[in-house]
Short mmCIF file of C-alpha atoms in Angstrom, two decimals:
data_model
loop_
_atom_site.label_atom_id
_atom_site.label_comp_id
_atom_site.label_asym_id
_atom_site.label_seq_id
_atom_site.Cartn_x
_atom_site.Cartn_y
_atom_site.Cartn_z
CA UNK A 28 -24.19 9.26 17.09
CA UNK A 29 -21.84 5.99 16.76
CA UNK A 30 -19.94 6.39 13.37
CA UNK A 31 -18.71 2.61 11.80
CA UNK A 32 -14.76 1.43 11.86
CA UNK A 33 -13.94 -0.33 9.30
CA UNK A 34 -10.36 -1.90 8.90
CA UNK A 35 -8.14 -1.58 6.25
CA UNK A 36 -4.55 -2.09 5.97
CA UNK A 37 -2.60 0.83 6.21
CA UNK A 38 0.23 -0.43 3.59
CA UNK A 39 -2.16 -1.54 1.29
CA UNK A 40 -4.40 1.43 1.05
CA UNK A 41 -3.58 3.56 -1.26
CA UNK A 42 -3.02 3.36 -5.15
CA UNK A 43 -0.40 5.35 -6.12
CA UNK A 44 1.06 5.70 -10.29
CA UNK A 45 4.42 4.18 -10.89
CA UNK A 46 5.62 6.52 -13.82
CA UNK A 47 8.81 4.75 -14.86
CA UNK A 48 6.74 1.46 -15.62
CA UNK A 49 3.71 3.29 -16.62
CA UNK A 50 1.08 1.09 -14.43
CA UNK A 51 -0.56 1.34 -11.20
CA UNK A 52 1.40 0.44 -8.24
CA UNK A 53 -0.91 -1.40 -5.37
CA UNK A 54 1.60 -2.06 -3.07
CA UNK A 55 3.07 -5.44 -3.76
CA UNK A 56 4.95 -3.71 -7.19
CA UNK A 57 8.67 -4.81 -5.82
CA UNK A 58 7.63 -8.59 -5.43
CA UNK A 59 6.19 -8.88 -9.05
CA UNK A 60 8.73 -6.84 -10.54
CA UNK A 61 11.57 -9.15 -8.56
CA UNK A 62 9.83 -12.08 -10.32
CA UNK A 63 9.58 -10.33 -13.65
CA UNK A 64 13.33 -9.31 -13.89
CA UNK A 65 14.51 -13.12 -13.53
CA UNK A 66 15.47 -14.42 -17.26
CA UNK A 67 13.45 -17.46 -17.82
CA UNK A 68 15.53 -20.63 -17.18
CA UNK A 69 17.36 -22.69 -20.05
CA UNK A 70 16.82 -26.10 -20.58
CA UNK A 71 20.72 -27.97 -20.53
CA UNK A 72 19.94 -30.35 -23.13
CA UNK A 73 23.60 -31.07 -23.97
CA UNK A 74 25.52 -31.42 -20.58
CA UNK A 75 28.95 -32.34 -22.31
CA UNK A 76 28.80 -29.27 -24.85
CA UNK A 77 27.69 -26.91 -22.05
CA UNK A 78 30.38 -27.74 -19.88
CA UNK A 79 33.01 -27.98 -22.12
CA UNK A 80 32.51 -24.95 -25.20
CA UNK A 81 33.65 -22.53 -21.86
CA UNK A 82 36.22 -24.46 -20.39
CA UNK A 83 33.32 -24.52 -17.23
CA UNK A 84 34.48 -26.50 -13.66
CA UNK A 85 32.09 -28.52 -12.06
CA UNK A 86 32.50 -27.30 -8.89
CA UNK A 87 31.86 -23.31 -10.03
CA UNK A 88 29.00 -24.57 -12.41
CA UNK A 89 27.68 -25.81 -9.49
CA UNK A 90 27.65 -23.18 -6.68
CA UNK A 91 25.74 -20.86 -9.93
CA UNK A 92 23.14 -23.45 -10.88
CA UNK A 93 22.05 -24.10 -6.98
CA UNK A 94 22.62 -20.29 -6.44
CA UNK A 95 19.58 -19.69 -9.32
CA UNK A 96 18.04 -22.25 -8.14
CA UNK A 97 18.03 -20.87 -4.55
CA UNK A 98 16.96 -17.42 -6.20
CA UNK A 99 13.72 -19.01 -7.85
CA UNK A 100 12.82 -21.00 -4.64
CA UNK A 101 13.00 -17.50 -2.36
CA UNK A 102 10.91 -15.83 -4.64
CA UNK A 103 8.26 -18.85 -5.09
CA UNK A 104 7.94 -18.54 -1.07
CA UNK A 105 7.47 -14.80 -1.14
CA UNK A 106 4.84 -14.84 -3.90
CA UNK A 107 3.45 -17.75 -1.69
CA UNK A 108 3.21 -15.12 1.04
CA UNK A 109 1.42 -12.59 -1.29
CA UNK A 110 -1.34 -14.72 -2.09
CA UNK A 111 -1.77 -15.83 1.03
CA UNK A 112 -2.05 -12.22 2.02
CA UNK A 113 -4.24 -11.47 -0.79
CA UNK A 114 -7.05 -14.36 -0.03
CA UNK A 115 -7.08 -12.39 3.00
CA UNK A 116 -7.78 -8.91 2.19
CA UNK A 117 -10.05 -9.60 -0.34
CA UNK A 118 -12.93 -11.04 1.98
CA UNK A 119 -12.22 -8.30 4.26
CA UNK A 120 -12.74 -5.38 2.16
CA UNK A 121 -16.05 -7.83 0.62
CA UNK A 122 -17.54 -7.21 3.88
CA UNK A 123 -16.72 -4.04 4.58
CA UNK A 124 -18.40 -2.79 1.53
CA UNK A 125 -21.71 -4.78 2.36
CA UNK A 126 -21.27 -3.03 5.51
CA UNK A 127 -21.14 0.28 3.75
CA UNK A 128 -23.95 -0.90 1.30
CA UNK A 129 -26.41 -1.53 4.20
CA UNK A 130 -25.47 1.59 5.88
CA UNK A 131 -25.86 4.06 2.56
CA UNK A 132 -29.65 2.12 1.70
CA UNK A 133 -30.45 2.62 5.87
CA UNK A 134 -29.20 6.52 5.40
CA UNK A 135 -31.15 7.12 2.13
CA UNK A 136 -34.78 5.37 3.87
CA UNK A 137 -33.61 7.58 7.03
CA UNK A 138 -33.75 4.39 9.05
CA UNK A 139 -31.19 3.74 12.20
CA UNK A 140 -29.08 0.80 11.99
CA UNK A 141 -28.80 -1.36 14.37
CA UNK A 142 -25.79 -3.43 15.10
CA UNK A 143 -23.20 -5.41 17.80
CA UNK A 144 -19.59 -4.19 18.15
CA UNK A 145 -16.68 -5.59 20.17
CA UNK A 146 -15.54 -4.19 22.80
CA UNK A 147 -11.61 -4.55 23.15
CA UNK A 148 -10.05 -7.70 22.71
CA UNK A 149 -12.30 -9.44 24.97
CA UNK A 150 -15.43 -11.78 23.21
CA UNK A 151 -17.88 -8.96 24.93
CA UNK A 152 -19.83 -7.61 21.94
CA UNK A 153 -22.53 -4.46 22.88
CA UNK A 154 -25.11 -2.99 20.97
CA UNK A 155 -25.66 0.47 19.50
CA UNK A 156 -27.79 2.44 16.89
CA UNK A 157 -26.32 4.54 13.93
CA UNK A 158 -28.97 7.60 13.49
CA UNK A 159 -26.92 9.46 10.58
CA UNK A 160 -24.52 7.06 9.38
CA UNK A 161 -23.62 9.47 6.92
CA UNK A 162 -19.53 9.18 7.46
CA UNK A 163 -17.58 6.23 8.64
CA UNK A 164 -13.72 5.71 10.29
CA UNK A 165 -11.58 3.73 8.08
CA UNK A 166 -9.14 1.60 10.68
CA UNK A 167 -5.87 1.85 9.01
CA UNK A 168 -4.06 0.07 11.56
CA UNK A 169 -0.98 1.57 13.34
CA UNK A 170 -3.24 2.78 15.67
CA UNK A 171 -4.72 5.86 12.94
CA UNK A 172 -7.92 6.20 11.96
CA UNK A 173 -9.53 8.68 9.11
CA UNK A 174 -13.06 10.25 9.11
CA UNK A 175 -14.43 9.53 5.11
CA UNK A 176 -17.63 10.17 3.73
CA UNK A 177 -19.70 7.38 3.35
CA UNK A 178 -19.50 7.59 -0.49
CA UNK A 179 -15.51 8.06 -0.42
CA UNK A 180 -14.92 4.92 1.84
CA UNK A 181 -17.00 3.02 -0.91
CA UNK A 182 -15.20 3.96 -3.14
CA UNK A 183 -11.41 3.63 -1.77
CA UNK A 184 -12.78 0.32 -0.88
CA UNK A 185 -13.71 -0.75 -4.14
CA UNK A 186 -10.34 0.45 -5.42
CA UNK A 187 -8.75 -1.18 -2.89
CA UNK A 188 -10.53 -4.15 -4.07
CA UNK A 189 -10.08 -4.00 -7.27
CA UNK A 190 -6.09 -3.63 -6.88
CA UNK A 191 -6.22 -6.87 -5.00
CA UNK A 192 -7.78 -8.61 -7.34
CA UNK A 193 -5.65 -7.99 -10.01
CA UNK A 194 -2.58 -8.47 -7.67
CA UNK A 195 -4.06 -11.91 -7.08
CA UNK A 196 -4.40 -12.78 -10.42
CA UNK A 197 -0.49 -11.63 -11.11
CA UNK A 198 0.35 -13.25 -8.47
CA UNK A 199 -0.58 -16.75 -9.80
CA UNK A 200 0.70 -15.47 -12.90
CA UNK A 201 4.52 -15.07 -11.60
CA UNK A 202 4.45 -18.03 -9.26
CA UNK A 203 3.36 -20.36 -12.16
CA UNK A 204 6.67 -19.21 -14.34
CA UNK A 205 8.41 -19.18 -11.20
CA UNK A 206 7.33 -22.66 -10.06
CA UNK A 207 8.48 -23.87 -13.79
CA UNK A 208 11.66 -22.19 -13.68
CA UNK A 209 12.96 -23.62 -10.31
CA UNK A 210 11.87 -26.78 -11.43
CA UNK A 211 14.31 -26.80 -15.16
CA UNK A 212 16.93 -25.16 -12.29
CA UNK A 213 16.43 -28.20 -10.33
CA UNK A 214 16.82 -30.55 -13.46
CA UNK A 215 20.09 -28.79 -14.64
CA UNK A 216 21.61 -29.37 -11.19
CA UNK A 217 20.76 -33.25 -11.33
CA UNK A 218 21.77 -33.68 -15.13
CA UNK A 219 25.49 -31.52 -14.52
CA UNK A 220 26.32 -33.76 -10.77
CA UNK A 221 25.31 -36.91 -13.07
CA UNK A 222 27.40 -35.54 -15.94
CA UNK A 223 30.56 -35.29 -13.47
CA UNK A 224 29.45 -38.57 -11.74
CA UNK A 225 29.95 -40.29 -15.54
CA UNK A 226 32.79 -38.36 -15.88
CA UNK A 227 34.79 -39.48 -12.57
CA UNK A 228 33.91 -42.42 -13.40
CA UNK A 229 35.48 -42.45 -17.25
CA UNK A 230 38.23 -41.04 -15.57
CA UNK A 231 38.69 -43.68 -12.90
CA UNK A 232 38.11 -46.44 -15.74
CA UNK A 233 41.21 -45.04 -17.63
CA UNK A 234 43.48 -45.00 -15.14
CA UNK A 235 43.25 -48.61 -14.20
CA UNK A 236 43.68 -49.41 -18.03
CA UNK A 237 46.57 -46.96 -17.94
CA UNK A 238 48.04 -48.87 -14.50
CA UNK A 239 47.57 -52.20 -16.28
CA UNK A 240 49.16 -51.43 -19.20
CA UNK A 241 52.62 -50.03 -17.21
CA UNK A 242 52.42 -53.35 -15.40
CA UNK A 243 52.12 -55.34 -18.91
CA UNK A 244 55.28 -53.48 -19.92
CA UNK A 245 57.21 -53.67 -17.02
CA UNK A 246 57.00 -57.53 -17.61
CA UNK A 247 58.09 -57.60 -21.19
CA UNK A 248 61.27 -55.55 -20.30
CA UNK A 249 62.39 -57.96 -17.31
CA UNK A 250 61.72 -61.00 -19.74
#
């Protein structure tokens, strides 16, 4: 008797209930609700106004835009790292359940599967027959195993499955208003350093009128 390993993630295997939000909690909660806490980004539309109805400094104003900024871009990559995990799973667990699908028709006919397994690392791949392929070993990684019943592996796997789905779908969700959000953060830094660039500038302008106008009186009193 050769009972089936299948691998599944250890820290992404269980669903458990997150009571204080009400909702399921598959495992990747603390990302989404990271992404979820950020207020959505404002739009400066009037640069002069916004700097000056506070008494703001450029320099401050600054260091808190591209600190926001720096907030939205962090979070972008780590929902970029979800996904990515997420594209993985999914096929994963897809194949182990047409694994377990073939197996439970096989045990129902009473037929012996037949089928190639690794052996170690190495590319060396051996063949064996499942009799009663009645239970399987979930791989849970961490070096653990667990025994299940062929219909409980199905269906932790198509929980499992499930949950990933939908964390896929949230995570497109959240990296979408994430994505916009860095990008108005990115505008509001270029429009306040262009507001002080104008500004300098103004500045700069006025005190050369101001020079000239000390030298224009400076010559009427020696005349």
């Amino acid at each position: 008797f050769l009972s089936l390993v299948l691998k599944l993630p250890i820290d992404k295997m269980t669903t458990t209930f997150d009571e204080e939000e009400g909702k399921e909690d598959d495992g990747f909660s603390e990302t989404r609700r990271s992404s979820s806490s950020v207020p959505k980004a404002k739009f400066i539309e009037d640069v002069e106004k916004y700097m000056t109805e506070e008494n703001r400094q450029f320099d401050p104003t600054m260091r808190e835009l591209q600190a926001k900024y720096m907030q939205m871009k962090n979070l972008e990559r780590a929902l970029q790292n979800e996904k990515i995990r997420l594209t993985q799973k999914i096929p994963d667990v897809e194949k182990s359940l047409e694994a377990l699908k073939t197996l439970g028709a096989n045990l129902e006919e009473k037929k012996t599967t037949s089928l190639k397994y690794q052996m170690g690392e190495a590319a060396i791949y051996a063949k064996a027959d499942i009799e009663d392929p009645s239970k399987v070993f979930l791989w849970l990684g961490a070096n653990v195993m667990l025994e299940y019943p062929l219909a409980e592996a199905n269906q932790l796997l198509e929980n499992n499955l499930d949950n990933y789905k939908k964390s896929l779908v949230r995570a497109d969700r959240d990296l979408a208003f994430i994505k916009d959000n860095a990008t108005i953060q990115e505008v509001n830094l270029a429009r306040v350093y262009n507001w002080d660039v104008k500004r300098r500038m103004q500045q700069a302008k006025k005190t050369v009128a101001s020079s000239k106008d000390d030298q224009t009186t400076t010559t009427v009193v020696k005349a």
